[in-house]
Amino acid sequence: MKRRLLLVSNSTLHGGGYLQHFASNLTRRILFVPYALHDRDAYSKTARDKFKTLGYEVDSVHETPDPVDAVRKAEGIFIGGGNTFRLLKSLYDSKLVTEIRKRVLEDGIPYMGSSAGTNVSTISINTTNDMPIVYPPTFAAIGLVPFNINPHYLDADPNSKHMGETREQRIVQYHEEPDTPCVLGLREGSMLLVEGSKATLLGSTKARLFQRGKHTTEYEPGSDLSFLLTDAQ
Amino acid sequence: MKRRLLLVSNSTLHGGGYLQHFASNLTRRILFVPYALHDRDAYSKTARDKFKTLGYEVDSVHETPDPVDAVRKAEGIFIGGGNTFRLLKSLYDSKLVTEIRKRVLEDGIPYMGSSAGTNVSTISINTTNDMPIVYPPTFAAIGLVPFNINPHYLDADPNSKHMGETREQRIVQYHEEPDTPCVLGLREGSMLLVEGSKATLLGSTKARLFQRGKHTTEYEPGSDLSFLLTDAQ
């Protein structure tokens, strides 16, 4: 499988250095998907300005007359952060879910996602932190990897008086449901590089892996997480 | 309209004093809905023990052979907190949404909700904080009031290095979508009492009201929020 993914925890356009390394020698043109934010023009301008400093040209899918055709011709795709529900609904409304999966898994074009863009690259958006501001036709997502990610993973604050559930409790509740896949909690500053059947944790922070019915495990940056890519976990 | 509601921000069985005042002279028997947590037996036991100290008998809807019939015969309903998506899906699976609406709005039985139980009492669950661990058939909810609530409303922490959206930003993103109703942010310790066409903010903390295209407003405990109950806001 030609799969080549960079899945970043943070919501904004961080990880520039990794991104440059990731996409270099692959493409100089990136198709940007701004669907997670309301103001697509402003978001595309921000992305275009940022990528220009890294040496990339950006086309925004919302500026093209035919989004499906734009994906078919894309040399690389970057989906930015914002609201995951809005993003997934827009991807389905524009009929891009299947097309992106095909381009990335079969044709091998590089995929970069940050926050919501990372969520939609996994099996489903069941482990997003976002508010469900719109109703997508399903929570099933693009499925570039056979597990889920929780971006912006946050450790419980022992001094907090807030009575809502901790992030860990929420993910444990997810695993109370039947047939739920692994969840990789990516803290701020963390990202996952996937090259074919190899997955490596990059960045400056540890990641926390939740597996249904098993103990949770912490992984240091640099860890080989390729075992997550086999379907039978 | 005979409507009589107590909608609490907190997730657990707090607000006992208010609750006692609220339901007294109305009923000594409460139908409890434990659908928001996975272990319904344990949750019902907790609720039963707690309500016993307040002088109430508790029937749990999950222990009855016919949930719809149990709602039809209920003298009062309490829906506890947990995961809002799981709760709403279970309410639809058990065909209780319409029946609860009818019993509360037409027959006037008292309704108490906390956290997730407060979310499902409003127009929709679009402003829950919970993780979307299951996919309900719609985000539309019981609709006992014509606006939405965000329980556990949390002010932004200026010292936080977390890069995810603040609660306020999330609600503002909701209001970027068309035709979205008011959102009342109920902080921990806050609750809304609704009696017919009168709504009063109770508890120990202020509430924050978000209206699409307008400034947000803070309300002190004791404030009359009856204007929220008119459909044309």
CSV table of C-alpha atoms in Angstrom, one decimal:
chain,number,residue,atom,x,y,z
A,1,MET,CA,0.0,0.0,0.0
A,2,LYS,CA,1.4,3.4,-1.0
A,3,ARG,CA,-0.3,5.2,1.9
A,4,ARG,CA,1.7,8.3,3.0
A,5,LEU,CA,0.0,10.3,5.8
A,6,LEU,CA,1.0,13.0,8.3
A,7,LEU,CA,-1.7,13.2,11.0
A,8,VAL,CA,-1.1,16.2,13.3
A,9,SER,CA,-2.9,16.7,16.7
A,10,ASN,CA,-2.9,20.5,16.7
A,11,SER,CA,-5.7,22.5,15.1
A,12,THR,CA,-3.7,25.2,13.4
A,13,LEU,CA,-1.0,25.0,10.8
A,14,HIS,CA,1.8,23.9,13.1
A,15,GLY,CA,4.3,21.2,12.3
A,16,GLY,CA,5.7,23.1,9.4
A,17,GLY,CA,9.1,21.5,9.7
A,18,TYR,CA,7.8,18.0,9.6
A,19,LEU,CA,5.4,18.9,6.9
A,20,GLN,CA,8.1,20.2,4.7
A,21,HIS,CA,10.2,17.1,5.2
A,22,PHE,CA,7.1,15.0,4.7
A,23,ALA,CA,5.9,16.4,1.4
A,24,SER,CA,9.2,17.4,-0.1
A,25,ASN,CA,10.2,15.5,-3.3
A,26,LEU,CA,6.6,14.5,-3.6
A,27,THR,CA,4.7,17.5,-4.7
A,28,ARG,CA,4.9,21.3,-4.9
A,29,ARG,CA,1.2,21.7,-5.2
A,30,ILE,CA,-1.3,21.0,-2.4
A,31,LEU,CA,-5.1,20.8,-2.5
A,32,PHE,CA,-6.4,22.4,0.6
A,33,VAL,CA,-9.8,21.5,2.1
A,34,PRO,CA,-11.1,24.4,4.3
A,35,TYR,CA,-14.5,22.9,5.1
A,36,ALA,CA,-14.0,22.8,8.9
A,37,LEU,CA,-14.2,26.5,9.2
A,38,HIS,CA,-17.2,28.8,8.2
A,39,ASP,CA,-15.1,31.4,6.4
A,40,ARG,CA,-13.5,29.3,3.7
A,41,ASP,CA,-12.0,32.2,1.8
A,42,ALA,CA,-10.2,33.5,4.9
A,43,TYR,CA,-9.0,30.0,5.9
A,44,SER,CA,-7.6,29.3,2.4
A,45,LYS,CA,-5.8,32.6,2.4
A,46,THR,CA,-4.2,31.7,5.8
A,47,ALA,CA,-3.2,28.3,4.5
A,48,ARG,CA,-1.9,29.7,1.2
A,49,ASP,CA,0.3,32.3,2.9
A,50,LYS,CA,1.6,29.7,5.3
A,51,PHE,CA,2.4,27.1,2.7
A,52,LYS,CA,4.0,29.7,0.4
A,53,THR,CA,6.7,30.3,3.1
A,54,LEU,CA,7.4,26.5,2.9
A,55,GLY,CA,7.6,26.6,-0.9
A,56,TYR,CA,4.2,25.1,-1.8
A,57,GLU,CA,1.4,26.3,-4.0
A,58,VAL,CA,-2.0,25.9,-2.6
A,59,ASP,CA,-5.3,25.3,-4.5
A,60,SER,CA,-8.4,25.4,-2.3
A,61,VAL,CA,-11.0,22.9,-3.1
A,62,HIS,CA,-13.8,25.4,-2.4
A,63,GLU,CA,-12.5,27.6,-5.3
A,64,THR,CA,-12.7,24.9,-7.9
A,65,PRO,CA,-15.8,24.3,-10.0
A,66,ASP,CA,-15.7,20.6,-9.5
A,67,PRO,CA,-14.3,19.4,-6.1
A,68,VAL,CA,-14.4,15.7,-7.1
A,69,ASP,CA,-12.3,16.4,-10.2
A,70,ALA,CA,-10.0,18.6,-8.1
A,71,VAL,CA,-9.3,15.6,-5.8
A,72,ARG,CA,-8.8,13.3,-8.9
A,73,LYS,CA,-6.1,15.7,-10.1
A,74,ALA,CA,-4.5,16.5,-6.8
A,75,GLU,CA,-0.9,15.8,-6.1
A,76,GLY,CA,-1.3,16.1,-2.3
A,77,ILE,CA,-4.1,16.9,0.1
A,78,PHE,CA,-4.2,18.9,3.3
A,79,ILE,CA,-7.3,19.1,5.4
A,80,GLY,CA,-7.2,21.8,8.1
A,81,GLY,CA,-8.7,21.9,11.6
A,82,GLY,CA,-11.9,23.5,12.8
A,83,ASN,CA,-15.2,21.7,13.5
A,84,THR,CA,-15.1,18.0,12.7
A,85,PHE,CA,-18.9,17.6,12.2
A,86,ARG,CA,-19.0,20.4,9.8
A,87,LEU,CA,-16.0,19.1,8.0
A,88,LEU,CA,-17.3,15.5,7.6
A,89,LYS,CA,-20.7,16.7,6.5
A,90,SER,CA,-19.2,18.9,3.9
A,91,LEU,CA,-16.9,16.1,2.7
A,92,TYR,CA,-20.0,13.9,2.2
A,93,ASP,CA,-22.1,16.7,0.7
A,94,SER,CA,-19.3,17.2,-1.9
A,95,LYS,CA,-18.9,13.5,-2.5
A,96,LEU,CA,-15.2,13.6,-1.6
A,97,VAL,CA,-15.0,10.8,1.1
A,98,THR,CA,-14.6,7.9,-1.3
A,99,GLU,CA,-12.5,9.9,-3.8
A,100,ILE,CA,-10.0,11.0,-1.2
A,101,ARG,CA,-9.7,7.4,0.1
A,102,LYS,CA,-9.0,6.1,-3.4
A,103,ARG,CA,-6.4,8.8,-4.2
A,104,VAL,CA,-4.5,8.3,-1.0
A,105,LEU,CA,-4.7,4.5,-0.6
A,106,GLU,CA,-4.6,3.5,-4.3
A,107,ASP,CA,-2.7,6.3,-6.0
A,108,GLY,CA,-0.4,7.1,-3.1
A,109,ILE,CA,-0.8,10.9,-3.0
A,110,PRO,CA,0.4,12.4,0.3
A,111,TYR,CA,-2.3,13.3,2.9
A,112,MET,CA,-1.8,15.8,5.7
A,113,GLY,CA,-4.4,16.4,8.3
A,114,SER,CA,-4.5,18.6,11.4
A,115,SER,CA,-7.0,18.2,14.3
A,116,ALA,CA,-10.4,17.8,12.5
A,117,GLY,CA,-8.4,16.9,9.4
A,118,THR,CA,-6.8,14.1,11.4
A,119,ASN,CA,-10.1,12.9,12.8
A,120,VAL,CA,-11.7,12.5,9.4
A,121,SER,CA,-8.7,10.5,8.2
A,122,THR,CA,-9.5,7.7,10.6
A,123,ILE,CA,-12.2,5.1,10.8
A,124,SER,CA,-14.8,7.4,12.3
A,125,ILE,CA,-15.2,10.8,14.1
A,126,ASN,CA,-16.5,9.0,17.2
A,127,THR,CA,-13.6,10.4,19.2
A,128,THR,CA,-13.6,14.0,18.2
A,129,ASN,CA,-13.7,16.7,20.9
A,130,ASP,CA,-15.8,19.0,18.8
A,131,MET,CA,-19.3,20.2,19.4
A,132,PRO,CA,-21.9,18.5,17.1
A,133,ILE,CA,-23.0,21.7,15.5
A,134,VAL,CA,-24.3,20.0,12.4
A,135,TYR,CA,-25.6,16.4,11.7
A,136,PRO,CA,-23.5,14.4,9.2
A,137,PRO,CA,-25.0,11.4,7.4
A,138,THR,CA,-22.8,9.1,9.3
A,139,PHE,CA,-19.9,9.2,11.8
A,140,ALA,CA,-17.9,6.9,9.5
A,141,ALA,CA,-14.9,8.8,8.0
A,142,ILE,CA,-12.3,8.4,5.2
A,143,GLY,CA,-10.7,5.4,6.8
A,144,LEU,CA,-7.1,5.9,5.8
A,145,VAL,CA,-6.0,4.0,9.0
A,146,PRO,CA,-7.9,1.2,10.8
A,147,PHE,CA,-8.1,2.9,14.2
A,148,ASN,CA,-9.3,6.2,15.7
A,149,ILE,CA,-7.4,9.3,16.9
A,150,ASN,CA,-8.2,11.7,19.7
A,151,PRO,CA,-6.4,15.0,18.8
A,152,HIS,CA,-5.5,17.5,21.5
A,153,TYR,CA,-5.4,14.7,24.0
A,154,LEU,CA,-5.5,16.3,27.4
A,155,ASP,CA,-4.5,14.8,30.8
A,156,ALA,CA,-6.8,15.3,33.7
A,157,ASP,CA,-6.1,18.3,35.8
A,158,PRO,CA,-6.1,17.1,39.5
A,159,ASN,CA,-6.8,20.7,40.6
A,160,SER,CA,-9.8,21.2,38.4
A,161,LYS,CA,-13.2,21.7,40.1
A,162,HIS,CA,-14.9,21.1,36.8
A,163,MET,CA,-17.4,18.2,37.1
A,164,GLY,CA,-17.6,17.1,33.5
A,165,GLU,CA,-15.8,13.9,32.4
A,166,THR,CA,-12.1,13.8,31.8
A,167,ARG,CA,-10.9,13.0,28.3
A,168,GLU,CA,-9.8,9.6,29.5
A,169,GLN,CA,-13.3,8.9,30.9
A,170,ARG,CA,-14.8,9.9,27.6
A,171,ILE,CA,-12.6,7.5,25.6
A,172,VAL,CA,-13.3,4.7,28.2
A,173,GLN,CA,-17.1,5.4,27.6
A,174,TYR,CA,-16.5,4.9,23.9
A,175,HIS,CA,-14.9,1.6,24.6
A,176,GLU,CA,-17.9,0.5,26.6
A,177,GLU,CA,-19.7,0.3,23.2
A,178,PRO,CA,-19.2,-3.0,21.2
A,179,ASP,CA,-16.7,-3.4,18.4
A,180,THR,CA,-14.9,-0.1,18.9
A,181,PRO,CA,-11.3,0.2,17.6
A,182,CYS,CA,-8.2,1.5,19.3
A,183,VAL,CA,-8.0,5.2,20.1
A,184,LEU,CA,-4.6,7.0,19.9
A,185,GLY,CA,-4.6,10.1,22.1
A,186,LEU,CA,-2.3,12.6,20.4
A,187,ARG,CA,-1.3,15.4,22.8
A,188,GLU,CA,-0.6,18.9,21.5
A,189,GLY,CA,2.7,18.9,19.6
A,190,SER,CA,2.3,15.2,18.6
A,191,MET,CA,1.8,13.7,15.2
A,192,LEU,CA,1.7,10.4,13.5
A,193,LEU,CA,3.7,9.6,10.3
A,194,VAL,CA,2.3,6.7,8.2
A,195,GLU,CA,4.4,5.3,5.3
A,196,GLY,CA,2.8,2.2,3.8
A,197,SER,CA,2.6,-0.3,6.6
A,198,LYS,CA,4.9,1.7,8.9
A,199,ALA,CA,3.7,4.2,11.6
A,200,THR,CA,6.0,6.4,13.6
A,201,LEU,CA,5.1,8.8,16.4
A,202,LEU,CA,6.7,12.2,15.8
A,203,GLY,CA,6.8,15.5,17.7
A,204,SER,CA,7.6,16.6,21.2
A,205,THR,CA,5.0,14.9,23.4
A,206,LYS,CA,4.1,11.3,24.3
A,207,ALA,CA,0.9,9.7,23.0
A,208,ARG,CA,-1.6,7.5,24.9
A,209,LEU,CA,-3.1,4.4,23.4
A,210,PHE,CA,-6.5,3.2,24.5
A,211,GLN,CA,-7.5,-0.4,23.6
A,212,ARG,CA,-10.9,-1.8,24.4
A,213,GLY,CA,-10.6,-4.2,27.4
A,214,LYS,CA,-6.9,-3.6,27.8
A,215,HIS,CA,-4.6,-1.3,29.8
A,216,THR,CA,-3.7,2.1,28.3
A,217,THR,CA,-0.1,2.6,27.2
A,218,GLU,CA,2.1,5.6,26.8
A,219,TYR,CA,4.5,5.9,23.8
A,220,GLU,CA,7.5,8.2,23.5
A,221,PRO,CA,8.1,10.3,20.4
A,222,GLY,CA,10.0,8.1,17.9
A,223,SER,CA,8.0,5.0,18.8
A,224,ASP,CA,7.2,2.5,16.1
A,225,LEU,CA,3.4,2.2,16.1
A,226,SER,CA,3.1,0.0,13.0
A,227,PHE,CA,1.1,-2.6,14.9
A,228,LEU,CA,-1.8,-0.2,14.8
A,229,LEU,CA,-2.0,-0.6,11.0
A,230,THR,CA,-2.9,-4.3,11.1
A,231,ASP,CA,-6.6,-4.7,11.1
A,232,ALA,CA,-6.7,-7.5,13.7
A,233,GLN,CA,-5.6,-5.7,16.8
B,1,MET,CA,-49.0,25.0,29.3
B,2,LYS,CA,-48.5,22.9,32.4
B,3,ARG,CA,-44.8,22.5,31.8
B,4,ARG,CA,-42.7,22.1,35.0
B,5,LEU,CA,-39.0,21.5,34.5
B,6,LEU,CA,-35.8,21.6,36.6
B,7,LEU,CA,-32.8,21.6,34.2
B,8,VAL,CA,-29.5,21.2,36.1
B,9,SER,CA,-26.0,21.9,34.7
B,10,ASN,CA,-24.1,19.3,36.8
B,11,SER,CA,-23.7,15.7,35.7
B,12,THR,CA,-24.3,14.1,39.0
B,13,LEU,CA,-27.2,14.1,41.4
B,14,HIS,CA,-26.6,17.5,42.9
B,15,GLY,CA,-29.2,20.2,43.5
B,16,GLY,CA,-31.0,18.0,46.0
B,17,GLY,CA,-32.4,20.9,47.9
B,18,TYR,CA,-33.9,22.5,44.8
B,19,LEU,CA,-35.1,19.2,43.6
B,20,GLN,CA,-36.9,18.5,46.8
B,21,HIS,CA,-38.6,21.9,46.7
B,22,PHE,CA,-39.4,21.4,43.0
B,23,ALA,CA,-41.0,18.0,43.2
B,24,SER,CA,-42.7,18.2,46.6
B,25,ASN,CA,-46.5,18.2,46.6
B,26,LEU,CA,-46.3,16.8,43.1
B,27,THR,CA,-45.2,13.3,43.4
B,28,ARG,CA,-43.5,10.8,45.7
B,29,ARG,CA,-42.5,8.5,42.8
B,30,ILE,CA,-40.0,9.2,40.1
B,31,LEU,CA,-39.3,7.4,36.9
B,32,PHE,CA,-35.5,7.4,36.4
B,33,VAL,CA,-33.9,7.1,33.0
B,34,PRO,CA,-30.4,5.7,33.3
B,35,TYR,CA,-29.6,5.5,29.6
B,36,ALA,CA,-26.7,7.9,29.6
B,37,LEU,CA,-24.4,5.5,31.5
B,38,HIS,CA,-23.4,2.0,30.4
B,39,ASP,CA,-24.1,0.3,33.7
B,40,ARG,CA,-27.8,1.0,34.1
B,41,ASP,CA,-28.2,-1.2,37.2
B,42,ALA,CA,-25.4,0.6,39.1
B,43,TYR,CA,-26.7,4.0,38.0
B,44,SER,CA,-30.3,3.2,39.1
B,45,LYS,CA,-29.0,2.0,42.5
B,46,THR,CA,-27.1,5.3,43.0
B,47,ALA,CA,-30.2,7.3,42.0
B,48,ARG,CA,-32.5,5.2,44.1
B,49,ASP,CA,-30.3,5.5,47.2
B,50,LYS,CA,-30.0,9.3,46.7
B,51,PHE,CA,-33.7,9.9,46.1
B,52,LYS,CA,-34.6,7.7,49.1
B,53,THR,CA,-32.8,10.2,51.4
B,54,LEU,CA,-35.0,12.9,49.9
B,55,GLY,CA,-38.2,10.9,50.4
B,56,TYR,CA,-38.8,9.6,46.9
B,57,GLU,CA,-39.4,6.2,45.5
B,58,VAL,CA,-37.6,5.5,42.2
B,59,ASP,CA,-38.6,3.2,39.4
B,60,SER,CA,-35.9,2.8,36.7
B,61,VAL,CA,-37.3,2.7,33.2
B,62,HIS,CA,-34.7,0.0,32.2
B,63,GLU,CA,-36.2,-2.4,34.8
B,64,THR,CA,-39.7,-2.1,33.4
B,65,PRO,CA,-41.0,-4.6,30.7
B,66,ASP,CA,-42.5,-1.8,28.6
B,67,PRO,CA,-40.7,1.6,28.8
B,68,VAL,CA,-43.4,3.5,26.8
B,69,ASP,CA,-46.0,2.3,29.2
B,70,ALA,CA,-43.8,3.2,32.2
B,71,VAL,CA,-43.6,6.8,30.8
B,72,ARG,CA,-47.4,6.8,30.3
B,73,LYS,CA,-47.9,6.0,33.9
B,74,ALA,CA,-45.1,8.1,35.4
B,75,GLU,CA,-45.8,10.8,37.9
B,76,GLY,CA,-42.5,12.4,37.4
B,77,ILE,CA,-39.4,11.9,35.3
B,78,PHE,CA,-35.7,12.3,36.1
B,79,ILE,CA,-33.0,11.8,33.4
B,80,GLY,CA,-29.5,11.6,34.7
B,81,GLY,CA,-26.2,12.7,33.2
B,82,GLY,CA,-23.6,10.7,31.3
B,83,ASN,CA,-23.1,10.6,27.5
B,84,THR,CA,-25.7,12.6,25.6
B,85,PHE,CA,-25.3,10.7,22.3
B,86,ARG,CA,-25.9,7.4,24.0
B,87,LEU,CA,-28.8,8.8,26.0
B,88,LEU,CA,-30.5,10.3,22.9
B,89,LYS,CA,-30.0,7.2,20.8
B,90,SER,CA,-31.5,5.0,23.6
B,91,LEU,CA,-34.5,7.3,24.0
B,92,TYR,CA,-35.2,6.9,20.3
B,93,ASP,CA,-34.5,3.2,20.3
B,94,SER,CA,-37.0,2.8,23.2
B,95,LYS,CA,-39.5,5.2,21.4
B,96,LEU,CA,-39.6,7.5,24.4
B,97,VAL,CA,-38.9,10.9,22.9
B,98,THR,CA,-42.5,11.7,21.8
B,99,GLU,CA,-44.0,10.0,24.8
B,100,ILE,CA,-42.0,12.1,27.3
B,101,ARG,CA,-42.7,15.3,25.4
B,102,LYS,CA,-46.5,14.5,25.6
B,103,ARG,CA,-46.4,13.6,29.3
B,104,VAL,CA,-44.5,16.7,30.3
B,105,LEU,CA,-46.1,19.3,28.0
B,106,GLU,CA,-49.7,18.0,27.8
B,107,ASP,CA,-50.1,16.2,31.1
B,108,GLY,CA,-47.9,18.4,33.2
B,109,ILE,CA,-45.8,15.8,35.0
B,110,PRO,CA,-42.6,17.3,36.4
B,111,TYR,CA,-39.3,16.7,34.5
B,112,MET,CA,-35.9,16.9,36.1
B,113,GLY,CA,-32.7,16.6,34.0
B,114,SER,CA,-29.0,16.9,34.8
B,115,SER,CA,-26.3,17.4,32.3
B,116,ALA,CA,-27.1,15.0,29.4
B,117,GLY,CA,-30.7,14.9,30.8
B,118,THR,CA,-30.8,18.7,30.5
B,119,ASN,CA,-29.4,18.5,26.9
B,120,VAL,CA,-32.0,16.1,25.7
B,121,SER,CA,-34.8,18.3,27.1
B,122,THR,CA,-34.0,21.1,24.7
B,123,ILE,CA,-34.5,21.5,21.0
B,124,SER,CA,-31.4,19.5,20.1
B,125,ILE,CA,-28.1,18.1,21.4
B,126,ASN,CA,-26.1,20.3,19.0
B,127,THR,CA,-24.5,22.0,22.0
B,128,THR,CA,-23.5,19.1,24.2
B,129,ASN,CA,-19.9,18.8,25.3
B,130,ASP,CA,-19.9,15.0,25.0
B,131,MET,CA,-18.0,12.7,22.8
B,132,PRO,CA,-20.1,11.3,19.9
B,133,ILE,CA,-19.5,7.7,20.9
B,134,VAL,CA,-22.7,6.4,19.1
B,135,TYR,CA,-24.7,7.8,16.2
B,136,PRO,CA,-28.3,8.8,17.1
B,137,PRO,CA,-30.9,8.9,14.3
B,138,THR,CA,-31.1,12.7,14.6
B,139,PHE,CA,-29.7,15.4,16.9
B,140,ALA,CA,-33.3,16.7,17.5
B,141,ALA,CA,-34.3,16.1,21.1
B,142,ILE,CA,-37.4,16.1,23.3
B,143,GLY,CA,-38.0,19.9,22.8
B,144,LEU,CA,-39.5,20.8,26.2
B,145,VAL,CA,-38.1,24.3,25.7
B,146,PRO,CA,-37.5,26.3,22.4
B,147,PHE,CA,-33.8,26.9,22.9
B,148,ASN,CA,-30.6,25.0,23.6
B,149,ILE,CA,-28.5,24.6,26.7
B,150,ASN,CA,-24.8,24.1,27.2
B,151,PRO,CA,-24.3,22.4,30.6
B,152,HIS,CA,-21.0,22.7,32.5
B,153,TYR,CA,-20.4,26.0,30.7
B,154,LEU,CA,-16.8,26.8,31.2
B,155,ASP,CA,-15.0,30.2,30.9
B,156,ALA,CA,-11.8,30.3,29.0
B,157,ASP,CA,-8.7,29.9,31.1
B,158,PRO,CA,-6.3,32.7,30.0
B,159,ASN,CA,-3.3,30.7,31.3
B,160,SER,CA,-4.1,27.5,29.3
B,161,LYS,CA,-1.7,26.4,26.6
B,162,HIS,CA,-4.2,24.1,25.2
B,163,MET,CA,-4.9,24.9,21.6
B,164,GLY,CA,-8.3,23.5,21.1
B,165,GLU,CA,-11.3,25.9,20.9
B,166,THR,CA,-12.8,27.5,24.0
B,167,ARG,CA,-16.4,26.7,24.9
B,168,GLU,CA,-17.4,30.2,23.7
B,169,GLN,CA,-15.7,29.7,20.4
B,170,ARG,CA,-17.6,26.4,19.9
B,171,ILE,CA,-20.9,28.0,20.6
B,172,VAL,CA,-20.1,30.8,18.3
B,173,GLN,CA,-19.3,28.2,15.6
B,174,TYR,CA,-22.7,26.7,16.2
B,175,HIS,CA,-24.3,30.1,15.5
B,176,GLU,CA,-22.4,30.4,12.2
B,177,GLU,CA,-24.9,27.8,11.0
B,178,PRO,CA,-28.3,29.0,9.8
B,179,ASP,CA,-31.4,29.0,11.9
B,180,THR,CA,-29.8,28.1,15.1
B,181,PRO,CA,-31.6,28.9,18.4
B,182,CYS,CA,-30.3,30.7,21.5
B,183,VAL,CA,-27.9,28.7,23.7
B,184,LEU,CA,-28.0,29.2,27.5
B,185,GLY,CA,-24.6,28.4,29.0
B,186,LEU,CA,-25.2,27.0,32.5
B,187,ARG,CA,-22.1,26.9,34.6
B,188,GLU,CA,-21.6,24.2,37.3
B,189,GLY,CA,-24.0,24.9,40.2
B,190,SER,CA,-26.5,26.6,37.9
B,191,MET,CA,-30.0,25.4,37.0
B,192,LEU,CA,-33.1,26.6,35.2
B,193,LEU,CA,-36.6,26.3,36.7
B,194,VAL,CA,-39.4,26.4,34.2
B,195,GLU,CA,-43.0,26.7,35.3
B,196,GLY,CA,-45.5,27.1,32.5
B,197,SER,CA,-44.3,30.2,30.7
B,198,LYS,CA,-42.0,31.4,33.5
B,199,ALA,CA,-38.3,30.6,33.5
B,200,THR,CA,-36.0,31.4,36.5
B,201,LEU,CA,-32.3,31.0,36.8
B,202,LEU,CA,-31.4,29.2,40.1
B,203,GLY,CA,-28.3,28.1,41.8
B,204,SER,CA,-25.0,29.8,42.8
B,205,THR,CA,-23.4,30.8,39.5
B,206,LYS,CA,-24.2,33.2,36.7
B,207,ALA,CA,-25.4,31.9,33.3
B,208,ARG,CA,-24.3,33.1,29.8
B,209,LEU,CA,-26.7,33.6,27.0
B,210,PHE,CA,-25.6,33.3,23.4
B,211,GLN,CA,-27.9,34.6,20.7
B,212,ARG,CA,-27.1,34.3,17.0
B,213,GLY,CA,-25.9,37.7,15.6
B,214,LYS,CA,-26.2,39.4,19.0
B,215,HIS,CA,-24.0,40.2,22.0
B,216,THR,CA,-23.7,37.5,24.7
B,217,THR,CA,-25.3,38.4,28.0
B,218,GLU,CA,-24.6,37.3,31.6
B,219,TYR,CA,-27.5,36.7,34.0
B,220,GLU,CA,-27.3,36.5,37.8
B,221,PRO,CA,-29.0,33.7,39.8
B,222,GLY,CA,-32.6,34.7,40.3
B,223,SER,CA,-33.0,36.3,36.9
B,224,ASP,CA,-36.3,35.9,35.1
B,225,LEU,CA,-35.5,34.3,31.7
B,226,SER,CA,-39.1,33.8,30.6
B,227,PHE,CA,-38.4,35.6,27.4
B,228,LEU,CA,-36.5,32.5,26.3
B,229,LEU,CA,-39.7,30.5,26.2
B,230,THR,CA,-41.4,32.5,23.5
B,231,ASP,CA,-40.6,30.9,20.2
B,232,ALA,CA,-39.9,34.2,18.4
B,233,GLN,CA,-36.7,35.3,20.0
